[in-house]
mmCIF file with all atom_site columns, C-alpha atoms in Angstrom:
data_model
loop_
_atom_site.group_PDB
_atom_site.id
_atom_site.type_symbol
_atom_site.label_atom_id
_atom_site.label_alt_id
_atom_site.label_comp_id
_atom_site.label_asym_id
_atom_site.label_entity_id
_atom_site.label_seq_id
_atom_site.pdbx_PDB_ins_code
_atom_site.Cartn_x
_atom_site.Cartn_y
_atom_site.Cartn_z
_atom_site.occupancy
_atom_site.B_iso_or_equiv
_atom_site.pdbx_formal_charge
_atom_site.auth_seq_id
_atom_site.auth_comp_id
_atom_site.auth_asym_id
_atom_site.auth_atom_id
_atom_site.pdbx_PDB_model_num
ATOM 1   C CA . UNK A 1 1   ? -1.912  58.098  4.393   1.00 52.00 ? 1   UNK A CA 1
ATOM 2   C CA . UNK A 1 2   ? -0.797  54.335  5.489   1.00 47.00 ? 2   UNK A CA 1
ATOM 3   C CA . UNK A 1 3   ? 1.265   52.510  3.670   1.00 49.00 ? 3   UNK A CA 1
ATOM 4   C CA . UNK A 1 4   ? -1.296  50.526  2.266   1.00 48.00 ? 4   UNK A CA 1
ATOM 5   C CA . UNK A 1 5   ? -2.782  53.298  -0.289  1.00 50.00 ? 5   UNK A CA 1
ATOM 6   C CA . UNK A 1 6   ? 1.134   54.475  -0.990  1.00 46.00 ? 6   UNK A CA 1
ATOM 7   C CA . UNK A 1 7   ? 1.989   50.899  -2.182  1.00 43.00 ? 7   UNK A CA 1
ATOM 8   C CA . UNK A 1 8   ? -1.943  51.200  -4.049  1.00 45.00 ? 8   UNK A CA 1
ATOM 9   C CA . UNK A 1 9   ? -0.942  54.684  -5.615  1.00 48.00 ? 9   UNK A CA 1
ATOM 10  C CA . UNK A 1 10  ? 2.218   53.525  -6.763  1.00 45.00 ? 10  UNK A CA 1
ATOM 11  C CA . UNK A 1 11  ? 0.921   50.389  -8.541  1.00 50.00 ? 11  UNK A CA 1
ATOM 12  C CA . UNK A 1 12  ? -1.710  52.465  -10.194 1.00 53.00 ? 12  UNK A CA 1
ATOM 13  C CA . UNK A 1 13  ? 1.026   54.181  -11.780 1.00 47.00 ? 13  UNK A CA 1
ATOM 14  C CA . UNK A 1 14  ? 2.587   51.468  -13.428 1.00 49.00 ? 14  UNK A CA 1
ATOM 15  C CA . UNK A 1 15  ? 2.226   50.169  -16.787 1.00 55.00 ? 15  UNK A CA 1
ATOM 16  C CA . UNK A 1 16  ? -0.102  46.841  -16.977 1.00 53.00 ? 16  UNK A CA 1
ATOM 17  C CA . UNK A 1 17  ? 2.703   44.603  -17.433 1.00 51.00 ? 17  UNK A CA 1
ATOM 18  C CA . UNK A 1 18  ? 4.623   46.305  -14.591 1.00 53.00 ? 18  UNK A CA 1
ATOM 19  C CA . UNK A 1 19  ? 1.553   45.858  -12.191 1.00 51.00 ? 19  UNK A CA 1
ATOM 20  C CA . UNK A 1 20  ? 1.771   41.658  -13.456 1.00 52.00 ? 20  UNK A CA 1
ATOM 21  C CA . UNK A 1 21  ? 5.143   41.887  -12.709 1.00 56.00 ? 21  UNK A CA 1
ATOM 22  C CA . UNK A 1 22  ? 4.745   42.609  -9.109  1.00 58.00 ? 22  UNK A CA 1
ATOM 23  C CA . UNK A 1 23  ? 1.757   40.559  -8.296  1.00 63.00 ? 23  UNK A CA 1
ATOM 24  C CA . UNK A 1 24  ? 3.268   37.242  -10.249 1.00 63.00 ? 24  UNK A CA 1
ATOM 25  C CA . UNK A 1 25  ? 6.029   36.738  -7.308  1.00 68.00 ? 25  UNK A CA 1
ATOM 26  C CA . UNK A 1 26  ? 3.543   37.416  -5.034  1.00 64.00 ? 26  UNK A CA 1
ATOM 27  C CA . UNK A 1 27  ? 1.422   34.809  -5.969  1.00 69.00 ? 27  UNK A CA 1
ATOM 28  C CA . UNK A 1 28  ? 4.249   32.006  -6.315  1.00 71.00 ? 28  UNK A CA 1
ATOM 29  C CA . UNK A 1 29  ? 5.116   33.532  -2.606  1.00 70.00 ? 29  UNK A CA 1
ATOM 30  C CA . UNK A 1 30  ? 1.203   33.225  -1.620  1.00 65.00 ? 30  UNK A CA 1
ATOM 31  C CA . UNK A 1 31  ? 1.242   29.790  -3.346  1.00 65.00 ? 31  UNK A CA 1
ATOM 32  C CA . UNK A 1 32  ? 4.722   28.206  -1.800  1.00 69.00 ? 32  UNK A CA 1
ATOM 33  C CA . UNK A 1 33  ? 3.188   28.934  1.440   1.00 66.00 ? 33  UNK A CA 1
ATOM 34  C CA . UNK A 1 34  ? 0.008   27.276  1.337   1.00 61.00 ? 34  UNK A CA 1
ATOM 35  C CA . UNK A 1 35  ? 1.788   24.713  -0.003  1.00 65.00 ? 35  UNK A CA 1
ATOM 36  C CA . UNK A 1 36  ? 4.698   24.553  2.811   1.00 66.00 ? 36  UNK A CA 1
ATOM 37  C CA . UNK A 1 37  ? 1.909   24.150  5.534   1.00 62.00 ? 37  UNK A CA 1
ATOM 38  C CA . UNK A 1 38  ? -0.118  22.027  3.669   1.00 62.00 ? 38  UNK A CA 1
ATOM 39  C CA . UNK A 1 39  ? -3.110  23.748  3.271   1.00 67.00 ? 39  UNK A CA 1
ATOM 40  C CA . UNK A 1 40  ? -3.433  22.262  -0.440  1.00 73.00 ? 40  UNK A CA 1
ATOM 41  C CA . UNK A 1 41  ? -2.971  18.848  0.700   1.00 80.00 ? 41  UNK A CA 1
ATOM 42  C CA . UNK A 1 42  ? -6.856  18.127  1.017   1.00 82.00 ? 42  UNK A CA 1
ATOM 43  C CA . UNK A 1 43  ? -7.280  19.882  -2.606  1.00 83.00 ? 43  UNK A CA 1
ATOM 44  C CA . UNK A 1 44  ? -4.671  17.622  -4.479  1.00 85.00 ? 44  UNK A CA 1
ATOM 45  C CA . UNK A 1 45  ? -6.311  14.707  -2.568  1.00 88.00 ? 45  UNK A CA 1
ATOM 46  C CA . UNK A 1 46  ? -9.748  15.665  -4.067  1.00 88.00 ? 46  UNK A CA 1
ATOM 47  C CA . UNK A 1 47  ? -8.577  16.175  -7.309  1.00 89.00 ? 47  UNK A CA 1
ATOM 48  C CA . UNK A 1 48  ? -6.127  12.531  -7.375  1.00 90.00 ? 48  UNK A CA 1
ATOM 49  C CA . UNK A 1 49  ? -9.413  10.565  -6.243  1.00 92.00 ? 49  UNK A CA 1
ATOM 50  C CA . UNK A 1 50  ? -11.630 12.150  -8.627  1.00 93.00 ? 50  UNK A CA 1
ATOM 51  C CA . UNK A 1 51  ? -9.423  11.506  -11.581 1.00 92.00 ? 51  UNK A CA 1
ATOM 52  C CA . UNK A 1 52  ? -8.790  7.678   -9.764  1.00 90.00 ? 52  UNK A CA 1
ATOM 53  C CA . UNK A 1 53  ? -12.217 7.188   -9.608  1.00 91.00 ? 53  UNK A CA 1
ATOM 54  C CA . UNK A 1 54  ? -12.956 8.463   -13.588 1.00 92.00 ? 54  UNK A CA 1
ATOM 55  C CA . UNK A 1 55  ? -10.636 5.811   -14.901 1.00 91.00 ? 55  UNK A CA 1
ATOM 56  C CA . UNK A 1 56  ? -11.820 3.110   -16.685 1.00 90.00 ? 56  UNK A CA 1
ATOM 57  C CA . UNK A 1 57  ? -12.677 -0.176  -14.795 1.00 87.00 ? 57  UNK A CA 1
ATOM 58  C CA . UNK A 1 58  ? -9.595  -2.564  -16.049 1.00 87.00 ? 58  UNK A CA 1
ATOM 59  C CA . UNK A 1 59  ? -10.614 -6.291  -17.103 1.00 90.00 ? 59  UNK A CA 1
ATOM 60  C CA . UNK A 1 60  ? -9.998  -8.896  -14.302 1.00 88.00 ? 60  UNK A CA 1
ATOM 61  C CA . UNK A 1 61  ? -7.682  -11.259 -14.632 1.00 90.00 ? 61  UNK A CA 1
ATOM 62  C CA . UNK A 1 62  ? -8.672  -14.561 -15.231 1.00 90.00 ? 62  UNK A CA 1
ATOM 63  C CA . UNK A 1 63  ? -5.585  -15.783 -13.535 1.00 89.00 ? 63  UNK A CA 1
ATOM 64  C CA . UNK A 1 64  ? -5.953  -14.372 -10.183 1.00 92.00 ? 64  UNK A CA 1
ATOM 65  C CA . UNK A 1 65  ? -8.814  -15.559 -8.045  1.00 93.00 ? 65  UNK A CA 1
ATOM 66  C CA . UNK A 1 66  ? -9.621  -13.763 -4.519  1.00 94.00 ? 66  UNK A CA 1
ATOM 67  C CA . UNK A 1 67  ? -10.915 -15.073 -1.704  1.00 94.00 ? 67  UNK A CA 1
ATOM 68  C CA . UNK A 1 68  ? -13.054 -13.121 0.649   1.00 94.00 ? 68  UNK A CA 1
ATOM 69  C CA . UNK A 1 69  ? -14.227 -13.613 4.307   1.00 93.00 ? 69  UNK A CA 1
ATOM 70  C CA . UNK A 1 70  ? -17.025 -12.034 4.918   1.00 93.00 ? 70  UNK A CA 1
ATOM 71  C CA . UNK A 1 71  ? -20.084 -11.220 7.325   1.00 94.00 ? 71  UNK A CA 1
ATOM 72  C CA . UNK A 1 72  ? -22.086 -14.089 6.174   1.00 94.00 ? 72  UNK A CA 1
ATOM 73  C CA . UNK A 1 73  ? -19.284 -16.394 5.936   1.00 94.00 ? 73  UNK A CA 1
ATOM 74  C CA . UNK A 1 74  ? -18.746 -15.410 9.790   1.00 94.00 ? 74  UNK A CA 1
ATOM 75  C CA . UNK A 1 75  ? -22.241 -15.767 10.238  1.00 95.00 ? 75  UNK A CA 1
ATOM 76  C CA . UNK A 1 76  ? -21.995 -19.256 8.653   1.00 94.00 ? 76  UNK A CA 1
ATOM 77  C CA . UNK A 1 77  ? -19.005 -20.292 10.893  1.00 94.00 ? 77  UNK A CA 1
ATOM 78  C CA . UNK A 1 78  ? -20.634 -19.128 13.970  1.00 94.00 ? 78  UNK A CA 1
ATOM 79  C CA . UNK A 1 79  ? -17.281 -17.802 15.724  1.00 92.00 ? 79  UNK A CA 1
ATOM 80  C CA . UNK A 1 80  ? -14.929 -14.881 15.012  1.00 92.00 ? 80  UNK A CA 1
ATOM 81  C CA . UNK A 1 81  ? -11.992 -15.109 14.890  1.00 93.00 ? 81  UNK A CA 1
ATOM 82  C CA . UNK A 1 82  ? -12.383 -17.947 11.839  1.00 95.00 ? 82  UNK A CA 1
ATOM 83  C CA . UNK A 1 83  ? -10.812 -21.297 13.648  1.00 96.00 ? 83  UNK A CA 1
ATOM 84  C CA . UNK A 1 84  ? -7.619  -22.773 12.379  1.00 97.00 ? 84  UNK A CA 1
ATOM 85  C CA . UNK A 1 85  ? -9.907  -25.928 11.484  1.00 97.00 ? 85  UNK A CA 1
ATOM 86  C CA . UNK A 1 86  ? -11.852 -23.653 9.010   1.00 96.00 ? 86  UNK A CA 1
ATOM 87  C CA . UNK A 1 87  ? -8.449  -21.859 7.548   1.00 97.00 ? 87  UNK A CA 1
ATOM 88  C CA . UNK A 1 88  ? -6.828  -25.246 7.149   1.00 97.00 ? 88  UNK A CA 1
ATOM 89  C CA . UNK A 1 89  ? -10.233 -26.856 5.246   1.00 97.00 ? 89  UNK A CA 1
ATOM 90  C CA . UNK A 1 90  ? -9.694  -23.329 2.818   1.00 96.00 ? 90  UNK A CA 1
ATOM 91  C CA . UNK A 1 91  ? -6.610  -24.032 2.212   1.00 97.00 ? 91  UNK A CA 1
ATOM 92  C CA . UNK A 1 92  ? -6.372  -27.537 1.139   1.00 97.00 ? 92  UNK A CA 1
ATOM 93  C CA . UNK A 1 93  ? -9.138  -26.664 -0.913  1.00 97.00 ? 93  UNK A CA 1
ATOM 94  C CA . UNK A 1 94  ? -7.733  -23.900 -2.931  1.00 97.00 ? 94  UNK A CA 1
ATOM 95  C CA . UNK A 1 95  ? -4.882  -26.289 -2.961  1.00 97.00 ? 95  UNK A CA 1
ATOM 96  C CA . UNK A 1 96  ? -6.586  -28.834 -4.886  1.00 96.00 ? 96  UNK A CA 1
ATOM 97  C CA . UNK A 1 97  ? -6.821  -26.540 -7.930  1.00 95.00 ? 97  UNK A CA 1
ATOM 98  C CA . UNK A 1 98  ? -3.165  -26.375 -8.141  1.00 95.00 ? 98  UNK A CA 1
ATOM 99  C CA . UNK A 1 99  ? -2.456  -22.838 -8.255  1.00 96.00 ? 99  UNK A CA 1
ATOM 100 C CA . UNK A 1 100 ? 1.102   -21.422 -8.507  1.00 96.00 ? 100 UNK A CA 1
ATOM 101 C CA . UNK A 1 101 ? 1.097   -19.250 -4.884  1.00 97.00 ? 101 UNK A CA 1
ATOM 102 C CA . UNK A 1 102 ? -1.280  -18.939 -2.288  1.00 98.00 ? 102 UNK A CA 1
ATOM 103 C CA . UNK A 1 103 ? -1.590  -15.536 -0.775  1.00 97.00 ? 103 UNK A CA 1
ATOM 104 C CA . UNK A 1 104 ? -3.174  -15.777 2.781   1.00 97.00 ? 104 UNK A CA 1
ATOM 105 C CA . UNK A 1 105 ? -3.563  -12.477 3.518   1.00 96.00 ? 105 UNK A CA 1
ATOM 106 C CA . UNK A 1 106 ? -4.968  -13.176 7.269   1.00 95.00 ? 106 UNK A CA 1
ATOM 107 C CA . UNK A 1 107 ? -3.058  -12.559 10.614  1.00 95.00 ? 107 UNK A CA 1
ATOM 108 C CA . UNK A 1 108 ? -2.407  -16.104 11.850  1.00 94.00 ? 108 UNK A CA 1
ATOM 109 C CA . UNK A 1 109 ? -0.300  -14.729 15.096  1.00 93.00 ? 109 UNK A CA 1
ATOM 110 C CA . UNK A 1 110 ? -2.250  -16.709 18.200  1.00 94.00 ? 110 UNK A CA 1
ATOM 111 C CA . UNK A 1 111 ? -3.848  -19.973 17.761  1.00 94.00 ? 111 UNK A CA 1
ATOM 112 C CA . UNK A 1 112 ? -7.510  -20.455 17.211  1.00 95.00 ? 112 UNK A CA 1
ATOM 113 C CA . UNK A 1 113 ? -8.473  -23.358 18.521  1.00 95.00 ? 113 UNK A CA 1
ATOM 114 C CA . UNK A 1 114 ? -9.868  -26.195 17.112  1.00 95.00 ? 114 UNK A CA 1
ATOM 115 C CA . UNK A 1 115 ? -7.713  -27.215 14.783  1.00 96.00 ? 115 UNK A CA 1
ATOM 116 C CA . UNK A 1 116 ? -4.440  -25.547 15.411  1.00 96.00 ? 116 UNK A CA 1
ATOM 117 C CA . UNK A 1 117 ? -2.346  -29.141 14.503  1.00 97.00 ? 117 UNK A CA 1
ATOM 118 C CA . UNK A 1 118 ? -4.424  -28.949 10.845  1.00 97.00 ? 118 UNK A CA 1
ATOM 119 C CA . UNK A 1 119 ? -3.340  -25.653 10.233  1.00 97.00 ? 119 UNK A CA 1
ATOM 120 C CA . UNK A 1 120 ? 0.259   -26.369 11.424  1.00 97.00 ? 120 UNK A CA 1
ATOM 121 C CA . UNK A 1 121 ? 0.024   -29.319 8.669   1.00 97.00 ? 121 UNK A CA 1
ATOM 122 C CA . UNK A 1 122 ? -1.363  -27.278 5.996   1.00 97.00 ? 122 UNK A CA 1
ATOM 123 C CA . UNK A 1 123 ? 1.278   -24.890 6.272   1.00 97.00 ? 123 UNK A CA 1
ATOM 124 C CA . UNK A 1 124 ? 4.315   -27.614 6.549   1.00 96.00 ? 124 UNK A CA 1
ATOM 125 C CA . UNK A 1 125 ? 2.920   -29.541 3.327   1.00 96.00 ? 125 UNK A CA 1
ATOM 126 C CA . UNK A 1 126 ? 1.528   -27.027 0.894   1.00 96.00 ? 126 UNK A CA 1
ATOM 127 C CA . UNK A 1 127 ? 4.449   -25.480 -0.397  1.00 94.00 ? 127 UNK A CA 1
ATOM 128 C CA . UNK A 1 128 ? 3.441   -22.561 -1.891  1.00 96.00 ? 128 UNK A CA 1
ATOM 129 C CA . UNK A 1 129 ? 1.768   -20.404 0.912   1.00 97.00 ? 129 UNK A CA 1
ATOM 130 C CA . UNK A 1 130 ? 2.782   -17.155 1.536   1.00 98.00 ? 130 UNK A CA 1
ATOM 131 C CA . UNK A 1 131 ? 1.728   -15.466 5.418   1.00 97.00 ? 131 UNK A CA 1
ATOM 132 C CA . UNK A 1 132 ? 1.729   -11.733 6.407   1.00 97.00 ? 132 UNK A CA 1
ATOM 133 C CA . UNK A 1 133 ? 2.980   -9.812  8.955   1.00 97.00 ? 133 UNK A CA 1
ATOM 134 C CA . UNK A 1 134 ? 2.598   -6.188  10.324  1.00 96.00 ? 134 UNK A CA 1
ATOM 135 C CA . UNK A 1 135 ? 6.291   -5.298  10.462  1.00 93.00 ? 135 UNK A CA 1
ATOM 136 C CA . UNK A 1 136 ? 6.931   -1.749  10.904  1.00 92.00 ? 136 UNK A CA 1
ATOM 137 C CA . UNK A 1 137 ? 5.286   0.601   13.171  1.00 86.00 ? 137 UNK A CA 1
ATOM 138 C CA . UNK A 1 138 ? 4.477   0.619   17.004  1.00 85.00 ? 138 UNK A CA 1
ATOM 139 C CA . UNK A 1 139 ? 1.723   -1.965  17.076  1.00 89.00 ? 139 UNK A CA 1
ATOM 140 C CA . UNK A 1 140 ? 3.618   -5.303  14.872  1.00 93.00 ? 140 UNK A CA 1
ATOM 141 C CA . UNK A 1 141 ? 1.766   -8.593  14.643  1.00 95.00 ? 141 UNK A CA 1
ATOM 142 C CA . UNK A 1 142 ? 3.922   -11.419 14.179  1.00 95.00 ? 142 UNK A CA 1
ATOM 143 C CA . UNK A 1 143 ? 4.086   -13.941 11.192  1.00 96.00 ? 143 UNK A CA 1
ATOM 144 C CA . UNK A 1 144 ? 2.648   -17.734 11.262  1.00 96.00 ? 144 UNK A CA 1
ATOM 145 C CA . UNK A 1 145 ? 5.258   -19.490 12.943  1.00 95.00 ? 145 UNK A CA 1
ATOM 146 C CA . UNK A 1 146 ? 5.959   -22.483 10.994  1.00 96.00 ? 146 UNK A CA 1
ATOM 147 C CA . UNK A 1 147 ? 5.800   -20.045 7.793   1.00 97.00 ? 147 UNK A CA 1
ATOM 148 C CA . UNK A 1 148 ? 7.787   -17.627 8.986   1.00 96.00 ? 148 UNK A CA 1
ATOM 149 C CA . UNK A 1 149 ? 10.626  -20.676 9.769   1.00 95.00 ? 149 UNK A CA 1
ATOM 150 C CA . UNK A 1 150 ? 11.018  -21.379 6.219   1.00 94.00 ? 150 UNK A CA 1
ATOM 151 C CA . UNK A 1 151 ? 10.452  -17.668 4.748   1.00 94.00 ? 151 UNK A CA 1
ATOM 152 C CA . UNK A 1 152 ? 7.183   -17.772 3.347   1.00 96.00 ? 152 UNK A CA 1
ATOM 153 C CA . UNK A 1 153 ? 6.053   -14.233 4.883   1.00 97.00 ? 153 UNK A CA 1
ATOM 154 C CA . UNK A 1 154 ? 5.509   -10.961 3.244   1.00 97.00 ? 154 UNK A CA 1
ATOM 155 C CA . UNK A 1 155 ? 4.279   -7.686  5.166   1.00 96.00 ? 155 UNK A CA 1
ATOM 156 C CA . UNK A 1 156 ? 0.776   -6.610  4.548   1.00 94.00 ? 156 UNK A CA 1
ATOM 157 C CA . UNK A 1 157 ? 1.990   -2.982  6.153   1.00 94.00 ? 157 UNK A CA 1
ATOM 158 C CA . UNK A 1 158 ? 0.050   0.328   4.871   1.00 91.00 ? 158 UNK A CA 1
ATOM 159 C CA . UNK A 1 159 ? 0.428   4.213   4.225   1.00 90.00 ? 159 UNK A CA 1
ATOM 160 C CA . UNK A 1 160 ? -2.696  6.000   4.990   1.00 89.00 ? 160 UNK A CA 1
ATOM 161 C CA . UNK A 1 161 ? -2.982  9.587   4.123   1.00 88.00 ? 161 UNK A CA 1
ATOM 162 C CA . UNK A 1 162 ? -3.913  12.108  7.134   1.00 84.00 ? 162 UNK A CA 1
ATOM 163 C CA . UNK A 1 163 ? -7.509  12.108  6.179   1.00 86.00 ? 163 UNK A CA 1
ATOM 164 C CA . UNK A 1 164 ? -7.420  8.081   6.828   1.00 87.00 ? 164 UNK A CA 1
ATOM 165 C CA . UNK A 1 165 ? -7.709  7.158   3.038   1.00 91.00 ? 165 UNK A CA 1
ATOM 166 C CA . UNK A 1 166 ? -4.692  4.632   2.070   1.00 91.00 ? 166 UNK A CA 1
ATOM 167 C CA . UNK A 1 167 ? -3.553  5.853   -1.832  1.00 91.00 ? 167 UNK A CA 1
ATOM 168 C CA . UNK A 1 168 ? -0.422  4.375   -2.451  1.00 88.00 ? 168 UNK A CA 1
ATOM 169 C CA . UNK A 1 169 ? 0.970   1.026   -2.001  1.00 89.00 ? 169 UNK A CA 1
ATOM 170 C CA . UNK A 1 170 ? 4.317   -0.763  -0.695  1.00 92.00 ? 170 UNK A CA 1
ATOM 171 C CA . UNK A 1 171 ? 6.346   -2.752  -3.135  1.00 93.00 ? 171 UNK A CA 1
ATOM 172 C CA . UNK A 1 172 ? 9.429   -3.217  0.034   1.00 93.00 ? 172 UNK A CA 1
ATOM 173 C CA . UNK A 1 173 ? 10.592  -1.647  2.819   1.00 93.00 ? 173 UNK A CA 1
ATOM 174 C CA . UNK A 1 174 ? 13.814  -1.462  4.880   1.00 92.00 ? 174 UNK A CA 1
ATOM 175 C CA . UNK A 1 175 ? 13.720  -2.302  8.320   1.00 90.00 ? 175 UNK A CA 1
ATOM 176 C CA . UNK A 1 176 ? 16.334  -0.681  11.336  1.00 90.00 ? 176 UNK A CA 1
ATOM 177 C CA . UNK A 1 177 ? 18.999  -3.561  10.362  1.00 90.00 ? 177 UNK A CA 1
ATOM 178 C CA . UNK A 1 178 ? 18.779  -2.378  6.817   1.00 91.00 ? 178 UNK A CA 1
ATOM 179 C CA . UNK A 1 179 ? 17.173  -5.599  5.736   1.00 92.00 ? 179 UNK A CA 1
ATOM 180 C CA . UNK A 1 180 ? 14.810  -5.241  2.754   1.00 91.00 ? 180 UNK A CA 1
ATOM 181 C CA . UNK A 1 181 ? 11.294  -6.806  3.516   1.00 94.00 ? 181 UNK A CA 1
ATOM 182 C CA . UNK A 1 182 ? 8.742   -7.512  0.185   1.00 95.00 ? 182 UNK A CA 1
ATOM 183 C CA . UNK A 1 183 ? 4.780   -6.935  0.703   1.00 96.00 ? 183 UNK A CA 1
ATOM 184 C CA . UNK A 1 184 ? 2.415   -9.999  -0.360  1.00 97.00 ? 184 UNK A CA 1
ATOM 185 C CA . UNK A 1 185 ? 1.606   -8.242  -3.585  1.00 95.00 ? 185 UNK A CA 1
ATOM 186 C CA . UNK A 1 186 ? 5.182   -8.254  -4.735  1.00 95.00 ? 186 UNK A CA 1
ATOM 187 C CA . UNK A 1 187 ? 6.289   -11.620 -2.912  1.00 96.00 ? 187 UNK A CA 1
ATOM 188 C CA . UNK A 1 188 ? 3.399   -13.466 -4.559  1.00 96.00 ? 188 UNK A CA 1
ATOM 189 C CA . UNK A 1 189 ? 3.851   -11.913 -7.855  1.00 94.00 ? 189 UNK A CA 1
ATOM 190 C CA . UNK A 1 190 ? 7.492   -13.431 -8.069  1.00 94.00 ? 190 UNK A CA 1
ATOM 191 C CA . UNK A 1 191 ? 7.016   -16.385 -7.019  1.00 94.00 ? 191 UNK A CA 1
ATOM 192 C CA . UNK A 1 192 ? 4.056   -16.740 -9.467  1.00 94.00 ? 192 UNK A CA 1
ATOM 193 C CA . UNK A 1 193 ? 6.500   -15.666 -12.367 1.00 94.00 ? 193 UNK A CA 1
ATOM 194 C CA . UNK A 1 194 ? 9.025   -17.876 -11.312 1.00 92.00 ? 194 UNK A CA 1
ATOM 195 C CA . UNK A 1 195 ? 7.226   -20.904 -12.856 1.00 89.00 ? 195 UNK A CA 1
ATOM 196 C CA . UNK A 1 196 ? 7.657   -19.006 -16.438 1.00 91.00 ? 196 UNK A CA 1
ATOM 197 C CA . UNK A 1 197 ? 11.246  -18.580 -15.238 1.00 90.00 ? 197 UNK A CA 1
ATOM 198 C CA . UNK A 1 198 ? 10.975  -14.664 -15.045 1.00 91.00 ? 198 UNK A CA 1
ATOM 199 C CA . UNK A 1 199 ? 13.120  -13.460 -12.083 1.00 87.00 ? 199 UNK A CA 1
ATOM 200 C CA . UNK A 1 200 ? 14.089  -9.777  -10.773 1.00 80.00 ? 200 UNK A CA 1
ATOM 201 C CA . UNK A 1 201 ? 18.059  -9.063  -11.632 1.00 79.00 ? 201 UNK A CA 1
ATOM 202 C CA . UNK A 1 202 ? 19.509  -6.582  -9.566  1.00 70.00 ? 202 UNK A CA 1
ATOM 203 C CA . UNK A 1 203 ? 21.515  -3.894  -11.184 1.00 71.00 ? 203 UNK A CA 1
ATOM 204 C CA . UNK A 1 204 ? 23.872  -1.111  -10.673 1.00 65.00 ? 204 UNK A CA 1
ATOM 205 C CA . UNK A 1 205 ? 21.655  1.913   -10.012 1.00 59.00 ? 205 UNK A CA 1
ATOM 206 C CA . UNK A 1 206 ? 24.690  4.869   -11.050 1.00 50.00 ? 206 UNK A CA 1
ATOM 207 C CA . UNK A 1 207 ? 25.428  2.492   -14.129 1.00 49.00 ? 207 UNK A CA 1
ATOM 208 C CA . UNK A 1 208 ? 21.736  3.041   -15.770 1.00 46.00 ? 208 UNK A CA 1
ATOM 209 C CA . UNK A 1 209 ? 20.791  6.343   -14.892 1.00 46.00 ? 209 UNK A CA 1
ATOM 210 C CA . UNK A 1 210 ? 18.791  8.205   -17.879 1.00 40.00 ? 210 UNK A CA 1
ATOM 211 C CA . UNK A 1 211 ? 21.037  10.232  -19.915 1.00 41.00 ? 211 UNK A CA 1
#
């Protein structure tokens, strides 16, 4: 007789709640471990992107307008990357309708010729530009330069997932000097609520802790 049908013997002998008894640390044991190597990772995933995708749609918001580049505007322009020329012409033009901050959420790192000095002038005159940069990580693309001289540039940095899906988004990060960078979301948000004169305030973290 192994030990197997000893330990089977002896649990037949219990009372019912005794037998629960043994098996419920067993299963938080059983559980904690798939858990510790991750082997319910993919599950929780599944479950967070089917309730994600149930929600309802939200209402978009009137005040927000995005700009897209795609295949046939590529098409249209003939060249890839889009030149300055044709980033500077989008530019002034969403200019013209006088919005409050201009998110250009395009890496501007090398020049694109023609029309580098238009895009240098768009940038030095229309205030209210914001650039991106890829600032953490092995592979970092540098900020606009003139942009990046008078602190218009957020990071457009991501967290993907090990399956390769991106779920969660950065509001700021912390680089190796323990400065605190903002992503475009959150830098265009504030300076959008600036104009209704709606500013963050920092406070003492220990001082307002629930009680």
């Amino acid at each position: 007789m192994n030990d197997r049908s000893i330990f089977i013997r002896f649990t037949q002998l219990l009372p019912q709640d005794k037998r629960l008894l043994l098996l419920a640390p067993g299963m938080t044991l059983a559980v904690l471990g798939l858990s510790w190597f991750g082997m319910l990772q993919i599950l929780e995933w599944s479950v967070f992107d089917w309730f994600t995708r149930m929600r309802s749609p939200e209402p978009p918001d009137p005040t927000i307008v995005i700009v897209t580049i795609d295949d046939p505007d590529i098409a249209h322009v003939g060249d890839w990357p889009i030149p300055d020329a044709v980033i500077a012409d989008l530019l002034w033009t969403i200019n013209a309708g006088h919005p409050r901050v201009i998110g250009l959420d395009l890496y501007r790192d090398l020049i694109v010729e023609p029309g580098a000095d238009e895009l240098d002038r768009a940038f030095r005159t229309i205030p209210n530009i914001i650039g991106i940069q890829k600032r953490f990580g092995q592979r970092q693309v540098a900020a606009p330069r003139i942009l990046d001289e008078h602190h218009q540039v957020a990071f457009a940095d991501i967290v993907e997932d090990a399956d390769g899906t991106v779920r969660r988004g950065l509001l700021s990060a912390t680089d190796e000097a323990g400065q605190v960078h903002l992503s475009l979301g959150v830098m265009a948000a504030l300076q959008y609520l600036e104009a209704d004169q709606i500013t963050l305030e920092a406070i003492d973290s220990a001082a307002h802790q629930l009680r």
